[in-house]
Coordinates of C-alpha atoms and ligand atoms in Angstrom, one line a residue:
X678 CA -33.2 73.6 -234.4
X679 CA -36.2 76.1 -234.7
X680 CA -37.0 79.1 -232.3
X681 CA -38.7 77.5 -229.9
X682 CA -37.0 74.1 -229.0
X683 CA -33.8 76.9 -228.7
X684 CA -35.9 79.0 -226.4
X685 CA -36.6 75.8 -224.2
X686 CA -33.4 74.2 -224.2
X687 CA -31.8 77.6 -223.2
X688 CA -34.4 77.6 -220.4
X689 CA -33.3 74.1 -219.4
X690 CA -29.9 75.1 -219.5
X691 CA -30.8 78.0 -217.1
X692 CA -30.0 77.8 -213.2
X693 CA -33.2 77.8 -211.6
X694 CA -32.5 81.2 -209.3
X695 CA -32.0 82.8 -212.3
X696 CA -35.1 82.3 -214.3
X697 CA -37.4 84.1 -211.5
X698 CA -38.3 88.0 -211.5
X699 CA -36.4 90.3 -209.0
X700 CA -40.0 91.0 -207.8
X701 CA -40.3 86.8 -206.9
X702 CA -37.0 86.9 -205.4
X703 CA -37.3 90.2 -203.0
X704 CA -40.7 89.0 -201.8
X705 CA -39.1 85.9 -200.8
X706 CA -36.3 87.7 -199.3
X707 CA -38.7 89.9 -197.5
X708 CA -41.0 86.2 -196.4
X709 CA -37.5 85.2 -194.9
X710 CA -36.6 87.8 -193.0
X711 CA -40.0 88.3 -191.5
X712 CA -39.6 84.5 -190.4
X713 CA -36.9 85.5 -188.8
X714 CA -38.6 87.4 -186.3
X715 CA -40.0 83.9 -184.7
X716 CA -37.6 81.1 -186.2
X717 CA -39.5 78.8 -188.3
X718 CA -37.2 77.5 -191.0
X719 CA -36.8 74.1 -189.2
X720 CA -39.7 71.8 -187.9
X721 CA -38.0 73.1 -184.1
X722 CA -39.8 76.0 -184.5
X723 CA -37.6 77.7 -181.9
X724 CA -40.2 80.9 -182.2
X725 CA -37.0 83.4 -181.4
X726 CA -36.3 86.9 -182.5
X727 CA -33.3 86.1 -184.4
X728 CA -33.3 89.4 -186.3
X729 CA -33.1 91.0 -182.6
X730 CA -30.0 88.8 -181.7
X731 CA -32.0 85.7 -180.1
X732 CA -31.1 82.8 -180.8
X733 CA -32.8 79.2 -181.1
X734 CA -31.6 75.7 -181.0
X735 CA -29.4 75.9 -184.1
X736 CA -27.0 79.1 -182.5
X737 CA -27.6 81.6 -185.6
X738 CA -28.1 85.1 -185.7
X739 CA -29.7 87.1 -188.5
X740 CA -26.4 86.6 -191.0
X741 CA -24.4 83.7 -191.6
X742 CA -20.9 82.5 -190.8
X743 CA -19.4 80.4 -192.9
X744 CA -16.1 77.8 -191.8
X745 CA -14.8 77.0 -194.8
X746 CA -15.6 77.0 -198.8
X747 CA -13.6 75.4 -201.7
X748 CA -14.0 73.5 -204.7
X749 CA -14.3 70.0 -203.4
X750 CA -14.6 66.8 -204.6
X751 CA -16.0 64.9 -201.9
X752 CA -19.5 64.8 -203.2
X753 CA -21.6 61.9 -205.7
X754 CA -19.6 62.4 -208.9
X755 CA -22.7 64.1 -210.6
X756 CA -21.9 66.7 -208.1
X757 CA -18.6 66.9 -208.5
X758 CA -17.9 66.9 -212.3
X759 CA -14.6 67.6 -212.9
X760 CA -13.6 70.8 -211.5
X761 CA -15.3 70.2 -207.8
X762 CA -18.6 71.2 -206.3
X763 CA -18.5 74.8 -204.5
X764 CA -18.9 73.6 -201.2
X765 CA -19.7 76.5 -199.0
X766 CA -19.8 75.0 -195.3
X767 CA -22.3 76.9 -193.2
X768 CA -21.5 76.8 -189.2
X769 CA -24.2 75.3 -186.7
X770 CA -27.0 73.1 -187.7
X771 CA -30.7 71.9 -187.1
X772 CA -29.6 68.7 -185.6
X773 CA -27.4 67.6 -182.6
X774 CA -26.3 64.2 -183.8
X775 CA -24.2 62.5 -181.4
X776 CA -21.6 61.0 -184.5
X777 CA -21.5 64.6 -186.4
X778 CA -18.3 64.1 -188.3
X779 CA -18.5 68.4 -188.9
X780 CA -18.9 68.9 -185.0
X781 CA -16.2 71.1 -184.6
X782 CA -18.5 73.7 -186.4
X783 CA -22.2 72.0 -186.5
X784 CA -22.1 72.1 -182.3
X785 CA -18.4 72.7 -181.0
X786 CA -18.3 76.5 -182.5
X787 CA -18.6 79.8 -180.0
X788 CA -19.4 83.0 -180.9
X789 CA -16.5 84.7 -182.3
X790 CA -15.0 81.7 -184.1
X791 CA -16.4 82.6 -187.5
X792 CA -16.8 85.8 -188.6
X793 CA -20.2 87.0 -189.4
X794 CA -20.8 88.1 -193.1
X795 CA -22.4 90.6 -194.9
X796 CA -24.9 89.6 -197.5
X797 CA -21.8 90.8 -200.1
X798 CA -19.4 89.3 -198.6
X799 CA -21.7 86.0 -198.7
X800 CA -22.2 87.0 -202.8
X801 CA -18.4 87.0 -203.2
X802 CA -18.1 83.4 -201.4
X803 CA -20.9 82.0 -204.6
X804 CA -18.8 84.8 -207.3
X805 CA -15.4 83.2 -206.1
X806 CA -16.2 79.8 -206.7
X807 CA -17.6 80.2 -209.9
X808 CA -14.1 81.5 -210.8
X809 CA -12.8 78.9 -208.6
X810 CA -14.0 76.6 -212.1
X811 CA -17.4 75.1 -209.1
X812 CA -19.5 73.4 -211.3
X813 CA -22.5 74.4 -208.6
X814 CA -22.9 76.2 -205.4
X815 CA -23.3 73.3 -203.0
X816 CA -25.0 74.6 -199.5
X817 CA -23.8 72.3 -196.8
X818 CA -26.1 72.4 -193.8
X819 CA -27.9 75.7 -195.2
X820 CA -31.3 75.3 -193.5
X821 CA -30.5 78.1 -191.0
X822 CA -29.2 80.4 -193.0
X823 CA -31.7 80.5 -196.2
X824 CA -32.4 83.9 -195.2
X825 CA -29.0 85.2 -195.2
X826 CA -28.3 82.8 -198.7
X827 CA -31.6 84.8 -200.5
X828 CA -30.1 88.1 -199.9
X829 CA -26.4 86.6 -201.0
X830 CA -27.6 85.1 -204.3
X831 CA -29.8 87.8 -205.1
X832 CA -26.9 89.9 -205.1
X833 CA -24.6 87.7 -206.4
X834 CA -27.0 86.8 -209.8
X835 CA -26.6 90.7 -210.4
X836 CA -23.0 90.2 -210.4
X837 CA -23.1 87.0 -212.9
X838 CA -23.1 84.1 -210.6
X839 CA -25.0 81.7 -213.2
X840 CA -24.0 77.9 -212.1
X841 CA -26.8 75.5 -210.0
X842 CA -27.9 75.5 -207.1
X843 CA -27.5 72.6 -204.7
X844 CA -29.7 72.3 -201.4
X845 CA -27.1 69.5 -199.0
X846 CA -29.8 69.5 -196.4
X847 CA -30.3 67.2 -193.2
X848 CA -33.8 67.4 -194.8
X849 CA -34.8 68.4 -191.5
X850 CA -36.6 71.7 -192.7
X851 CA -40.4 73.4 -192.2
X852 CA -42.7 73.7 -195.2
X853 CA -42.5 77.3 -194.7
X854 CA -38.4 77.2 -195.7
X855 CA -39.3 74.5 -198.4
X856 CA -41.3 77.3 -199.9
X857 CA -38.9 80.0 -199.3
X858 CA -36.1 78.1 -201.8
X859 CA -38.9 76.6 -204.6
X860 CA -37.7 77.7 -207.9
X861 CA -34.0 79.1 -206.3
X862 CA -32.9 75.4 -206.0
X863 CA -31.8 73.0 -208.8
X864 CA -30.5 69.9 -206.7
X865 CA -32.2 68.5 -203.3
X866 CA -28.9 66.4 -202.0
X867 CA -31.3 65.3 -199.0
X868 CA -30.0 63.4 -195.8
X869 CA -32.2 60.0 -194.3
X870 CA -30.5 59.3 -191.5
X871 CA -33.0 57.2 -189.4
X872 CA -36.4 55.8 -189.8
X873 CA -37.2 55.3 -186.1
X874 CA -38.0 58.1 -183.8
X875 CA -36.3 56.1 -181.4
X876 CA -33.4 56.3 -182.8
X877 CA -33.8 60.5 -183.8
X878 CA -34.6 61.3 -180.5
X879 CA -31.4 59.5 -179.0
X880 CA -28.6 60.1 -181.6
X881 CA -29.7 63.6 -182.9
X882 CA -32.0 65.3 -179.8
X883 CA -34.6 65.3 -182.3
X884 CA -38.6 64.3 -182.0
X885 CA -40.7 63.3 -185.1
X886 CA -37.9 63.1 -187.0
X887 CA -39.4 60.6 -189.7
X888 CA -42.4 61.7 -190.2
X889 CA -40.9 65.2 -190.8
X890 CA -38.6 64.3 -193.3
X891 CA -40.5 62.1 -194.8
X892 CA -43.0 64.7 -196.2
X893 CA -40.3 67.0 -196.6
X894 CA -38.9 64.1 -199.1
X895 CA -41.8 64.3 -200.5
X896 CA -42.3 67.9 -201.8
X897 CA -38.6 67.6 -202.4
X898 CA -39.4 64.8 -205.2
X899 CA -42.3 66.6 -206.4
X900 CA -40.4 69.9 -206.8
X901 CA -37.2 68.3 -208.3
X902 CA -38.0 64.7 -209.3
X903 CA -37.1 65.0 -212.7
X904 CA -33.6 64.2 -213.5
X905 CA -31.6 66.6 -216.0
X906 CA -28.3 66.5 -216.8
X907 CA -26.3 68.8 -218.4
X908 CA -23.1 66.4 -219.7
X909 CA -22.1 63.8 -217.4
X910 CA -23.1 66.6 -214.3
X911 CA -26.7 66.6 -212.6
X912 CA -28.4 70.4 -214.0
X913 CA -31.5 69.7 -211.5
X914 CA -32.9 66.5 -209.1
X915 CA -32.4 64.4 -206.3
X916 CA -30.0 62.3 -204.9
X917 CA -31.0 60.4 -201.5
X918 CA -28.0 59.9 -198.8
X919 CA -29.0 57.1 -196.6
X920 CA -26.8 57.0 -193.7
X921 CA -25.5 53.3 -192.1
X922 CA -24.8 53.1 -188.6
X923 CA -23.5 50.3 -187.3
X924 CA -25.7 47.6 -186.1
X925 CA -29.0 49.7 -187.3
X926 CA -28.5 49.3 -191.3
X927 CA -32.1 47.9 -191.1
X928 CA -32.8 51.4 -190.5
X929 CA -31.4 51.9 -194.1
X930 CA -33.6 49.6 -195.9
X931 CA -36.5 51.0 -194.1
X932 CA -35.8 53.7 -195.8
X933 CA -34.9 52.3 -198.9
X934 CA -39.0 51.0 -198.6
X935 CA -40.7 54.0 -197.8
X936 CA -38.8 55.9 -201.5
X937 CA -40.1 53.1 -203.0
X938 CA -43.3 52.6 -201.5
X939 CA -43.8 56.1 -203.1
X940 CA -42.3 55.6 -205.8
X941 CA -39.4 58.0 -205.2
X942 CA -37.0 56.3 -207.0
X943 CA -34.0 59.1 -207.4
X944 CA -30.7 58.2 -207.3
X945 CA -29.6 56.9 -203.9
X946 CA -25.9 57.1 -202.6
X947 CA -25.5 54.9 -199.6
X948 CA -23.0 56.3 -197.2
X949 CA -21.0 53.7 -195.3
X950 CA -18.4 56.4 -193.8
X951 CA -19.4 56.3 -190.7
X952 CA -16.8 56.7 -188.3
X953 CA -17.4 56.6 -184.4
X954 CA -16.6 60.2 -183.9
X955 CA -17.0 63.2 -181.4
X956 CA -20.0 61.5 -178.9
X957 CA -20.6 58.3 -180.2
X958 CA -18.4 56.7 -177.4
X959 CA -21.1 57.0 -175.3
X960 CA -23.1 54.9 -177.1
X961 CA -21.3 51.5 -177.1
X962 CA -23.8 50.1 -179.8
X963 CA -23.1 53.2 -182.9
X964 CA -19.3 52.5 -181.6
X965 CA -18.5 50.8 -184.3
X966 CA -17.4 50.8 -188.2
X967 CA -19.9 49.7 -190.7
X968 CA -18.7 46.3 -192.3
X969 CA -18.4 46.2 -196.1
X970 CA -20.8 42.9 -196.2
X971 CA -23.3 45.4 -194.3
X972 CA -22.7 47.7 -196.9
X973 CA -23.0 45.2 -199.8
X974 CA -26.4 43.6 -198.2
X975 CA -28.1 47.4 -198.5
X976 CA -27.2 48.1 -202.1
X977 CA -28.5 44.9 -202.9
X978 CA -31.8 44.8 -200.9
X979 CA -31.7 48.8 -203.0
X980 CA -31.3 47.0 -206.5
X981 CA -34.4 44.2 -205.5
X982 CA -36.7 47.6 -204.4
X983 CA -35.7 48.9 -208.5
X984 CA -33.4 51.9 -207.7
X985 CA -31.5 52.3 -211.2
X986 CA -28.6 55.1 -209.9
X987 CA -26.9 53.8 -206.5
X988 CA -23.9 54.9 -205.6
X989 CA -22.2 53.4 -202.2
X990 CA -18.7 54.4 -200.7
X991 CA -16.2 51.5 -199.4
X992 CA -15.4 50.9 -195.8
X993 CA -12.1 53.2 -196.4
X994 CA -14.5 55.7 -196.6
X995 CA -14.6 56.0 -193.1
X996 CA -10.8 57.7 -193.2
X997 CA -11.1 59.9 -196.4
X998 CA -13.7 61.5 -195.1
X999 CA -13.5 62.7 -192.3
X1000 CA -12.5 66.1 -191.9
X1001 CA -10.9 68.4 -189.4
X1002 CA -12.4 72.0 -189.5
X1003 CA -9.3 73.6 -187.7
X1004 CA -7.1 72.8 -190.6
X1005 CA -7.0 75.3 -193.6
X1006 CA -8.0 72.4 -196.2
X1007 CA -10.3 70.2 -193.5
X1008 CA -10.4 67.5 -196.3
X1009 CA -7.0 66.8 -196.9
X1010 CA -7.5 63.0 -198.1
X1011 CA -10.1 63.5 -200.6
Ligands
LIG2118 S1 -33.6 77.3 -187.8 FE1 -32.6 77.4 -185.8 S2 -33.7 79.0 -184.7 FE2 -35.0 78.4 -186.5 S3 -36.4 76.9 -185.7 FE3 -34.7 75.8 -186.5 S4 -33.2 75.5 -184.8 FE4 -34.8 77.0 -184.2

């Protein structure tokens, strides 16, 4: 192999955080933390003072708390490889979804329950799982916190932290925050939970909700459309989750026809582990299980719109799943 195509293939084989300049990466830190001052990192646009202790609709001050972190293997198998994905489960969250299966620290939390970290102490959550043998640094529900994550990974490249980055978003996230994580993110493992405001504004508390993520799928794709893989494990992309609720799935295929409509055609993993949890009661019609015909009937009407990659999780997947955040392992079944 010559010079060059070495030089490249390195490059490929390069995280994306660690290819820009410390100057790149302290202007963004800087960007973030001046957001901070009137919270903006989520299409709320709560406008609070969060570096002077305010806080908006998501509960978070200026540093994170995290509940729990672990190699886990609960993610798409390109996620997971072998060894686990570093899952690093950040506490409170952009959405108030009335199923949440991580309630217990997306809404349920208090002040006081999770200890607040230092940027270093966030760097030696990413360092540990590296040695932990995490094939990535998965950041579940990070949208709050990508100030506090900057600073962590910044210090935590320093120290030798050189595995992808994976962005496990709601997708419910301001262009502002999109631009904040360009270039630092490798893998967009983006939520699409509903296609009807409708349906947003009375499961989740949330207004404009497609249209939102909808263009925030978009620069998504056009940031990290381009599948590489490095083995059998995804090195940068997108994977699509599309949530089923029970009697709604047409929701899904919705969906399913605005990727292809614009021709987003990433891999999409169909999640049919919804399990009637937390509030749901409430609402008798999302009190339900999804059926595995139901579940069938979307990954086909996916094949017929020409998505190649589909993954899709069996009605058991309702139990494995489901964890319980005041257990030391929460995800003892998976
Ligand atoms: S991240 Fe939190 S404080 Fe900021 S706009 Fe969103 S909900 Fe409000």
């Amino acid at each position: 192999m010559n010079r060059r195509l070495l030089k490249i293939r390195k490059q490929l084989a390069k995280p994306a955080f660690l290819k820009i300049s410390d100057e790149d990466f302290l202007k963004r830190i800087e960007k973030a933390d001046e957001i901070l001052n009137s919270c903006s990192l989520c299409p709320r646009k709560c406008g609070v003072n969060r570096n002077e202790g305010q806080i908006g609709f998501c509960r978070q001050g200026r540093n994170t708390s995290v509940s729990y972190y672990s190699v886990h293997k609960g993610e798409e198998p390109v996620i997971c490889g072998g060894n686990g994905a570093g899952a690093v489960f950040f506490v409170g969250c952009t959405l108030s979804c009335v199923f949440c299966q991580n309630y217990q620290i997306s809404q349920q939390s208090k002040k006081g329950d999770f200890k607040i970290l230092t940027d270093t102490e966030l760097a030696d959550i990413f360092l540990n799982l590296q040695k932990m043998g995490a094939c990535n640094i998965d950041l579940v529900s990070p949208v709050p916190h990508i100030p506090a994550i900057l600073r962590g990974l910044f210090e935590a490249r320093k120290l030798g932290l050189n595995i992808p980055i994976v962005f496990n978003t709601n997708s419910y996230i301001s262009e502002t925050a999109l631009d904040l994580i360009s270039d630092i993110v490798d893998i967009y493992l983006l939520d699409m939970k509903y296609f009807s405001e409708e349906n947003s504004l009375k499961y989740s508390k949330v207004k404009s909700y497609p249209e939102t993520v909808q263009n925030a799928v978009k620069s998504m794709f056009k940031s990290r459309g381009d599948l590489i893989y490095k083995d059998d494990l995804l090195a940068k992309g997108c994977i699509a989750r599309i949530l089923l609720l029970p009697n709604k799935a047409e929701e899904a295929e919705k969906t399913l026809s605005f990727l292809a409509e614009n021709e987003i055609f990433i891999p999409i993993s169909i999640m049919g582990q919804y399990n009637p949890v937390f509030n749901a009661s409430k609402y008798p019609e999302i009190c339900d299980f999804i059926s595995q015909d139901r579940i069938e009937s979307v990954v086909k009407f996916a094949e017929k719109l020409g998505f190649l990659d589909i993954w899709y999780q069996n009605v058991e997947a309702n139990k494995i799943y489901l964890p319980d955040f005041t257990k030391a392992n929460p995800f003892e079944n998976v």
